[in-house]
mmCIF file with all atom_site columns, C-alpha atoms in Angstrom:
data_model
loop_
_atom_site.group_PDB
_atom_site.id
_atom_site.type_symbol
_atom_site.label_atom_id
_atom_site.label_alt_id
_atom_site.label_comp_id
_atom_site.label_asym_id
_atom_site.label_entity_id
_atom_site.label_seq_id
_atom_site.pdbx_PDB_ins_code
_atom_site.Cartn_x
_atom_site.Cartn_y
_atom_site.Cartn_z
_atom_site.occupancy
_atom_site.B_iso_or_equiv
_atom_site.pdbx_formal_charge
_atom_site.auth_seq_id
_atom_site.auth_comp_id
_atom_site.auth_asym_id
_atom_site.auth_atom_id
_atom_site.pdbx_PDB_model_num
ATOM 1   C CA . UNK A 1 1   ? 0.014   0.304  -0.043 1.00 86.00 ? 1   UNK A CA 1
ATOM 2   C CA . UNK A 1 2   ? 1.864   3.174  -1.007 1.00 94.00 ? 2   UNK A CA 1
ATOM 3   C CA . UNK A 1 3   ? 2.114   6.667  1.781  1.00 90.00 ? 3   UNK A CA 1
ATOM 4   C CA . UNK A 1 4   ? -1.235  8.174  0.309  1.00 88.00 ? 4   UNK A CA 1
ATOM 5   C CA . UNK A 1 5   ? -3.555  5.437  0.969  1.00 90.00 ? 5   UNK A CA 1
ATOM 6   C CA . UNK A 1 6   ? -2.597  4.733  3.550  1.00 91.00 ? 6   UNK A CA 1
ATOM 7   C CA . UNK A 1 7   ? -3.158  8.507  4.931  1.00 88.00 ? 7   UNK A CA 1
ATOM 8   C CA . UNK A 1 8   ? -6.787  8.391  3.552  1.00 92.00 ? 8   UNK A CA 1
ATOM 9   C CA . UNK A 1 9   ? -6.996  4.734  5.193  1.00 92.00 ? 9   UNK A CA 1
ATOM 10  C CA . UNK A 1 10  ? -6.337  6.168  8.389  1.00 92.00 ? 10  UNK A CA 1
ATOM 11  C CA . UNK A 1 11  ? -8.071  9.567  8.075  1.00 92.00 ? 11  UNK A CA 1
ATOM 12  C CA . UNK A 1 12  ? -11.051 7.719  7.471  1.00 96.00 ? 12  UNK A CA 1
ATOM 13  C CA . UNK A 1 13  ? -10.529 5.866  11.275 1.00 96.00 ? 13  UNK A CA 1
ATOM 14  C CA . UNK A 1 14  ? -10.084 9.374  12.721 1.00 97.00 ? 14  UNK A CA 1
ATOM 15  C CA . UNK A 1 15  ? -13.139 9.896  10.796 1.00 98.00 ? 15  UNK A CA 1
ATOM 16  C CA . UNK A 1 16  ? -15.570 7.711  12.151 1.00 98.00 ? 16  UNK A CA 1
ATOM 17  C CA . UNK A 1 17  ? -14.350 8.602  16.247 1.00 98.00 ? 17  UNK A CA 1
ATOM 18  C CA . UNK A 1 18  ? -15.431 12.051 15.166 1.00 99.00 ? 18  UNK A CA 1
ATOM 19  C CA . UNK A 1 19  ? -18.424 10.602 14.206 1.00 98.00 ? 19  UNK A CA 1
ATOM 20  C CA . UNK A 1 20  ? -18.833 8.164  17.269 1.00 98.00 ? 20  UNK A CA 1
ATOM 21  C CA . UNK A 1 21  ? -17.990 11.584 19.300 1.00 99.00 ? 21  UNK A CA 1
ATOM 22  C CA . UNK A 1 22  ? -20.380 13.609 18.365 1.00 98.00 ? 22  UNK A CA 1
ATOM 23  C CA . UNK A 1 23  ? -23.549 11.120 18.195 1.00 97.00 ? 23  UNK A CA 1
ATOM 24  C CA . UNK A 1 24  ? -22.238 10.510 21.957 1.00 98.00 ? 24  UNK A CA 1
ATOM 25  C CA . UNK A 1 25  ? -22.320 14.499 22.403 1.00 97.00 ? 25  UNK A CA 1
ATOM 26  C CA . UNK A 1 26  ? -26.045 14.477 21.228 1.00 95.00 ? 26  UNK A CA 1
ATOM 27  C CA . UNK A 1 27  ? -26.907 11.468 22.771 1.00 95.00 ? 27  UNK A CA 1
ATOM 28  C CA . UNK A 1 28  ? -25.586 13.282 26.553 1.00 95.00 ? 28  UNK A CA 1
ATOM 29  C CA . UNK A 1 29  ? -27.665 16.472 25.566 1.00 92.00 ? 29  UNK A CA 1
ATOM 30  C CA . UNK A 1 30  ? -31.022 14.288 24.221 1.00 90.00 ? 30  UNK A CA 1
ATOM 31  C CA . UNK A 1 31  ? -30.891 12.536 27.516 1.00 90.00 ? 31  UNK A CA 1
ATOM 32  C CA . UNK A 1 32  ? -29.687 15.693 29.853 1.00 90.00 ? 32  UNK A CA 1
ATOM 33  C CA . UNK A 1 33  ? -26.490 14.169 30.701 1.00 93.00 ? 33  UNK A CA 1
ATOM 34  C CA . UNK A 1 34  ? -24.641 17.383 31.126 1.00 94.00 ? 34  UNK A CA 1
ATOM 35  C CA . UNK A 1 35  ? -21.932 16.563 33.080 1.00 96.00 ? 35  UNK A CA 1
ATOM 36  C CA . UNK A 1 36  ? -21.264 13.763 30.952 1.00 97.00 ? 36  UNK A CA 1
ATOM 37  C CA . UNK A 1 37  ? -20.419 15.863 28.548 1.00 97.00 ? 37  UNK A CA 1
ATOM 38  C CA . UNK A 1 38  ? -17.150 17.239 30.534 1.00 97.00 ? 38  UNK A CA 1
ATOM 39  C CA . UNK A 1 39  ? -15.744 14.873 28.765 1.00 98.00 ? 39  UNK A CA 1
ATOM 40  C CA . UNK A 1 40  ? -15.449 15.827 25.043 1.00 99.00 ? 40  UNK A CA 1
ATOM 41  C CA . UNK A 1 41  ? -14.617 19.263 25.190 1.00 99.00 ? 41  UNK A CA 1
ATOM 42  C CA . UNK A 1 42  ? -12.262 20.707 25.323 1.00 99.00 ? 42  UNK A CA 1
ATOM 43  C CA . UNK A 1 43  ? -10.873 22.922 28.540 1.00 98.00 ? 43  UNK A CA 1
ATOM 44  C CA . UNK A 1 44  ? -11.073 26.241 26.141 1.00 99.00 ? 44  UNK A CA 1
ATOM 45  C CA . UNK A 1 45  ? -14.091 25.340 24.072 1.00 99.00 ? 45  UNK A CA 1
ATOM 46  C CA . UNK A 1 46  ? -16.128 27.470 22.516 1.00 99.00 ? 46  UNK A CA 1
ATOM 47  C CA . UNK A 1 47  ? -20.025 27.064 21.969 1.00 98.00 ? 47  UNK A CA 1
ATOM 48  C CA . UNK A 1 48  ? -22.738 29.097 19.925 1.00 97.00 ? 48  UNK A CA 1
ATOM 49  C CA . UNK A 1 49  ? -25.941 27.633 19.684 1.00 92.00 ? 49  UNK A CA 1
ATOM 50  C CA . UNK A 1 50  ? -28.842 29.545 18.125 1.00 90.00 ? 50  UNK A CA 1
ATOM 51  C CA . UNK A 1 51  ? -26.842 31.549 15.617 1.00 91.00 ? 51  UNK A CA 1
ATOM 52  C CA . UNK A 1 52  ? -24.431 33.258 18.624 1.00 90.00 ? 52  UNK A CA 1
ATOM 53  C CA . UNK A 1 53  ? -27.553 33.923 20.380 1.00 93.00 ? 53  UNK A CA 1
ATOM 54  C CA . UNK A 1 54  ? -26.639 32.027 22.918 1.00 93.00 ? 54  UNK A CA 1
ATOM 55  C CA . UNK A 1 55  ? -22.741 32.358 23.379 1.00 97.00 ? 55  UNK A CA 1
ATOM 56  C CA . UNK A 1 56  ? -19.945 30.769 26.148 1.00 98.00 ? 56  UNK A CA 1
ATOM 57  C CA . UNK A 1 57  ? -15.749 30.606 26.244 1.00 98.00 ? 57  UNK A CA 1
ATOM 58  C CA . UNK A 1 58  ? -14.329 27.791 28.506 1.00 98.00 ? 58  UNK A CA 1
ATOM 59  C CA . UNK A 1 59  ? -16.159 24.251 29.425 1.00 98.00 ? 59  UNK A CA 1
ATOM 60  C CA . UNK A 1 60  ? -17.164 25.578 32.561 1.00 98.00 ? 60  UNK A CA 1
ATOM 61  C CA . UNK A 1 61  ? -19.847 28.055 30.826 1.00 98.00 ? 61  UNK A CA 1
ATOM 62  C CA . UNK A 1 62  ? -20.986 26.031 28.606 1.00 98.00 ? 62  UNK A CA 1
ATOM 63  C CA . UNK A 1 63  ? -21.577 23.737 31.047 1.00 97.00 ? 63  UNK A CA 1
ATOM 64  C CA . UNK A 1 64  ? -23.566 25.951 33.447 1.00 96.00 ? 64  UNK A CA 1
ATOM 65  C CA . UNK A 1 65  ? -25.944 27.398 30.257 1.00 94.00 ? 65  UNK A CA 1
ATOM 66  C CA . UNK A 1 66  ? -26.570 23.203 29.460 1.00 93.00 ? 66  UNK A CA 1
ATOM 67  C CA . UNK A 1 67  ? -26.819 22.847 32.815 1.00 92.00 ? 67  UNK A CA 1
ATOM 68  C CA . UNK A 1 68  ? -30.207 25.828 33.897 1.00 87.00 ? 68  UNK A CA 1
ATOM 69  C CA . UNK A 1 69  ? -31.684 24.434 29.604 1.00 84.00 ? 69  UNK A CA 1
ATOM 70  C CA . UNK A 1 70  ? -31.363 20.631 29.202 1.00 81.00 ? 70  UNK A CA 1
ATOM 71  C CA . UNK A 1 71  ? -30.439 19.575 32.332 1.00 78.00 ? 71  UNK A CA 1
ATOM 72  C CA . UNK A 1 72  ? -32.506 16.287 33.445 1.00 78.00 ? 72  UNK A CA 1
ATOM 73  C CA . UNK A 1 73  ? -35.800 16.982 35.301 1.00 77.00 ? 73  UNK A CA 1
ATOM 74  C CA . UNK A 1 74  ? -35.807 21.073 33.671 1.00 79.00 ? 74  UNK A CA 1
ATOM 75  C CA . UNK A 1 75  ? -39.110 19.474 32.180 1.00 80.00 ? 75  UNK A CA 1
ATOM 76  C CA . UNK A 1 76  ? -37.259 19.754 28.293 1.00 81.00 ? 76  UNK A CA 1
ATOM 77  C CA . UNK A 1 77  ? -37.102 16.831 26.005 1.00 83.00 ? 77  UNK A CA 1
ATOM 78  C CA . UNK A 1 78  ? -35.552 17.071 22.577 1.00 88.00 ? 78  UNK A CA 1
ATOM 79  C CA . UNK A 1 79  ? -35.103 14.552 19.529 1.00 91.00 ? 79  UNK A CA 1
ATOM 80  C CA . UNK A 1 80  ? -32.573 14.895 17.599 1.00 92.00 ? 80  UNK A CA 1
ATOM 81  C CA . UNK A 1 81  ? -31.593 13.803 14.917 1.00 95.00 ? 81  UNK A CA 1
ATOM 82  C CA . UNK A 1 82  ? -27.977 14.485 12.295 1.00 95.00 ? 82  UNK A CA 1
ATOM 83  C CA . UNK A 1 83  ? -27.108 13.189 9.414  1.00 96.00 ? 83  UNK A CA 1
ATOM 84  C CA . UNK A 1 84  ? -24.497 14.095 6.192  1.00 97.00 ? 84  UNK A CA 1
ATOM 85  C CA . UNK A 1 85  ? -21.651 14.764 8.398  1.00 98.00 ? 85  UNK A CA 1
ATOM 86  C CA . UNK A 1 86  ? -19.061 16.504 6.500  1.00 98.00 ? 86  UNK A CA 1
ATOM 87  C CA . UNK A 1 87  ? -15.798 15.976 8.250  1.00 98.00 ? 87  UNK A CA 1
ATOM 88  C CA . UNK A 1 88  ? -11.920 16.671 7.443  1.00 98.00 ? 88  UNK A CA 1
ATOM 89  C CA . UNK A 1 89  ? -9.169  15.998 9.002  1.00 97.00 ? 89  UNK A CA 1
ATOM 90  C CA . UNK A 1 90  ? -5.837  19.080 8.629  1.00 97.00 ? 90  UNK A CA 1
ATOM 91  C CA . UNK A 1 91  ? -2.610  18.546 8.714  1.00 92.00 ? 91  UNK A CA 1
ATOM 92  C CA . UNK A 1 92  ? -1.896  20.208 12.066 1.00 94.00 ? 92  UNK A CA 1
ATOM 93  C CA . UNK A 1 93  ? -3.865  17.799 14.353 1.00 92.00 ? 93  UNK A CA 1
ATOM 94  C CA . UNK A 1 94  ? -7.272  19.642 13.433 1.00 97.00 ? 94  UNK A CA 1
ATOM 95  C CA . UNK A 1 95  ? -10.247 18.385 12.824 1.00 99.00 ? 95  UNK A CA 1
ATOM 96  C CA . UNK A 1 96  ? -13.397 20.253 11.082 1.00 99.00 ? 96  UNK A CA 1
ATOM 97  C CA . UNK A 1 97  ? -17.150 18.953 10.470 1.00 99.00 ? 97  UNK A CA 1
ATOM 98  C CA . UNK A 1 98  ? -20.033 20.402 9.119  1.00 99.00 ? 98  UNK A CA 1
ATOM 99  C CA . UNK A 1 99  ? -23.660 18.633 10.091 1.00 98.00 ? 99  UNK A CA 1
ATOM 100 C CA . UNK A 1 100 ? -27.465 18.752 9.429  1.00 98.00 ? 100 UNK A CA 1
ATOM 101 C CA . UNK A 1 101 ? -29.358 18.175 12.471 1.00 96.00 ? 101 UNK A CA 1
ATOM 102 C CA . UNK A 1 102 ? -33.022 18.753 13.163 1.00 97.00 ? 102 UNK A CA 1
ATOM 103 C CA . UNK A 1 103 ? -34.549 18.451 15.965 1.00 93.00 ? 103 UNK A CA 1
ATOM 104 C CA . UNK A 1 104 ? -37.971 18.779 18.209 1.00 93.00 ? 104 UNK A CA 1
ATOM 105 C CA . UNK A 1 105 ? -38.398 20.030 21.742 1.00 90.00 ? 105 UNK A CA 1
ATOM 106 C CA . UNK A 1 106 ? -41.213 20.171 24.263 1.00 87.00 ? 106 UNK A CA 1
ATOM 107 C CA . UNK A 1 107 ? -40.363 22.203 27.335 1.00 85.00 ? 107 UNK A CA 1
ATOM 108 C CA . UNK A 1 108 ? -43.588 20.468 29.501 1.00 82.00 ? 108 UNK A CA 1
ATOM 109 C CA . UNK A 1 109 ? -44.194 22.953 32.175 1.00 84.00 ? 109 UNK A CA 1
ATOM 110 C CA . UNK A 1 110 ? -44.954 25.933 29.468 1.00 85.00 ? 110 UNK A CA 1
ATOM 111 C CA . UNK A 1 111 ? -46.131 24.027 27.028 1.00 84.00 ? 111 UNK A CA 1
ATOM 112 C CA . UNK A 1 112 ? -43.949 25.616 24.199 1.00 89.00 ? 112 UNK A CA 1
ATOM 113 C CA . UNK A 1 113 ? -42.809 23.221 21.167 1.00 91.00 ? 113 UNK A CA 1
ATOM 114 C CA . UNK A 1 114 ? -39.798 24.140 19.131 1.00 93.00 ? 114 UNK A CA 1
ATOM 115 C CA . UNK A 1 115 ? -39.150 22.132 15.484 1.00 95.00 ? 115 UNK A CA 1
ATOM 116 C CA . UNK A 1 116 ? -35.341 23.467 14.232 1.00 95.00 ? 116 UNK A CA 1
ATOM 117 C CA . UNK A 1 117 ? -33.969 22.615 11.579 1.00 96.00 ? 117 UNK A CA 1
ATOM 118 C CA . UNK A 1 118 ? -29.601 23.548 10.644 1.00 97.00 ? 118 UNK A CA 1
ATOM 119 C CA . UNK A 1 119 ? -26.198 23.165 10.457 1.00 97.00 ? 119 UNK A CA 1
ATOM 120 C CA . UNK A 1 120 ? -23.721 22.350 13.662 1.00 97.00 ? 120 UNK A CA 1
ATOM 121 C CA . UNK A 1 121 ? -20.075 23.271 12.341 1.00 98.00 ? 121 UNK A CA 1
ATOM 122 C CA . UNK A 1 122 ? -17.246 22.208 14.913 1.00 99.00 ? 122 UNK A CA 1
ATOM 123 C CA . UNK A 1 123 ? -13.758 22.354 15.595 1.00 99.00 ? 123 UNK A CA 1
ATOM 124 C CA . UNK A 1 124 ? -12.390 19.190 16.193 1.00 99.00 ? 124 UNK A CA 1
ATOM 125 C CA . UNK A 1 125 ? -8.557  18.543 17.995 1.00 98.00 ? 125 UNK A CA 1
ATOM 126 C CA . UNK A 1 126 ? -7.334  15.185 18.956 1.00 96.00 ? 126 UNK A CA 1
ATOM 127 C CA . UNK A 1 127 ? -5.988  15.269 23.395 1.00 95.00 ? 127 UNK A CA 1
ATOM 128 C CA . UNK A 1 128 ? -4.669  12.420 25.264 1.00 93.00 ? 128 UNK A CA 1
ATOM 129 C CA . UNK A 1 129 ? -4.896  10.350 22.225 1.00 94.00 ? 129 UNK A CA 1
ATOM 130 C CA . UNK A 1 130 ? -9.009  10.932 21.988 1.00 97.00 ? 130 UNK A CA 1
ATOM 131 C CA . UNK A 1 131 ? -11.397 13.365 19.451 1.00 98.00 ? 131 UNK A CA 1
ATOM 132 C CA . UNK A 1 132 ? -12.454 17.027 22.082 1.00 99.00 ? 132 UNK A CA 1
ATOM 133 C CA . UNK A 1 133 ? -14.997 19.222 20.152 1.00 99.00 ? 133 UNK A CA 1
ATOM 134 C CA . UNK A 1 134 ? -13.063 22.934 20.391 1.00 99.00 ? 134 UNK A CA 1
ATOM 135 C CA . UNK A 1 135 ? -16.054 24.553 19.193 1.00 99.00 ? 135 UNK A CA 1
ATOM 136 C CA . UNK A 1 136 ? -19.088 23.751 18.118 1.00 98.00 ? 136 UNK A CA 1
ATOM 137 C CA . UNK A 1 137 ? -22.766 25.761 17.259 1.00 97.00 ? 137 UNK A CA 1
ATOM 138 C CA . UNK A 1 138 ? -25.028 26.230 14.242 1.00 95.00 ? 138 UNK A CA 1
ATOM 139 C CA . UNK A 1 139 ? -26.498 27.810 11.932 1.00 95.00 ? 139 UNK A CA 1
ATOM 140 C CA . UNK A 1 140 ? -30.702 28.266 11.706 1.00 95.00 ? 140 UNK A CA 1
ATOM 141 C CA . UNK A 1 141 ? -32.510 26.749 8.619  1.00 95.00 ? 141 UNK A CA 1
ATOM 142 C CA . UNK A 1 142 ? -35.748 27.033 10.019 1.00 95.00 ? 142 UNK A CA 1
ATOM 143 C CA . UNK A 1 143 ? -37.526 27.220 13.255 1.00 93.00 ? 143 UNK A CA 1
ATOM 144 C CA . UNK A 1 144 ? -41.256 26.710 14.809 1.00 94.00 ? 144 UNK A CA 1
ATOM 145 C CA . UNK A 1 145 ? -42.643 27.429 18.268 1.00 91.00 ? 145 UNK A CA 1
ATOM 146 C CA . UNK A 1 146 ? -45.494 26.787 19.311 1.00 89.00 ? 146 UNK A CA 1
ATOM 147 C CA . UNK A 1 147 ? -48.024 26.088 22.060 1.00 90.00 ? 147 UNK A CA 1
ATOM 148 C CA . UNK A 1 148 ? -49.845 23.836 23.591 1.00 80.00 ? 148 UNK A CA 1
ATOM 149 C CA . UNK A 1 149 ? -52.301 25.792 24.864 1.00 81.00 ? 149 UNK A CA 1
ATOM 150 C CA . UNK A 1 150 ? -53.806 26.034 20.885 1.00 81.00 ? 150 UNK A CA 1
ATOM 151 C CA . UNK A 1 151 ? -53.573 22.462 20.714 1.00 75.00 ? 151 UNK A CA 1
ATOM 152 C CA . UNK A 1 152 ? -57.137 21.771 22.287 1.00 74.00 ? 152 UNK A CA 1
ATOM 153 C CA . UNK A 1 153 ? -56.482 17.668 22.355 1.00 73.00 ? 153 UNK A CA 1
ATOM 154 C CA . UNK A 1 154 ? -52.814 17.808 22.758 1.00 68.00 ? 154 UNK A CA 1
ATOM 155 C CA . UNK A 1 155 ? -51.387 15.440 25.148 1.00 68.00 ? 155 UNK A CA 1
ATOM 156 C CA . UNK A 1 156 ? -47.470 15.681 25.907 1.00 64.00 ? 156 UNK A CA 1
ATOM 157 C CA . UNK A 1 157 ? -45.660 13.114 27.983 1.00 66.00 ? 157 UNK A CA 1
ATOM 158 C CA . UNK A 1 158 ? -42.024 14.279 28.774 1.00 60.00 ? 158 UNK A CA 1
ATOM 159 C CA . UNK A 1 159 ? -39.642 11.330 30.476 1.00 57.00 ? 159 UNK A CA 1
#
């Protein structure tokens, strides 16, 4: 096998590790397992959610925001679907990714529903032999909100 082919194969293994990292991030978000996310993020992570409306620097700042919005018991539950990854491994040890993302969120205390389609943009770095997220943020393509109060027959149960 020539060196170029070997590099492409090794890069593809890195891409698979990054996919697993992002899937784990999504699972922790959906289940409200905020503390578990610490292992996925770099200490200097930057997160920009909702087109930068919510922007946080550093792992403690990001986790504090997520504790207040997504933690188990918050009454907020989401179904997140992620796909169409475009992941590039860079020579400087970084990787970047773009993902198509949709989610449906229910906030039971307020009776609010949100559906959104977005593109996530991430930057990853390898630390201690593991890929971690150094930057994450998404740009919304579509977002719609409605109240369950507008739908008298709606019954929504949040686990």
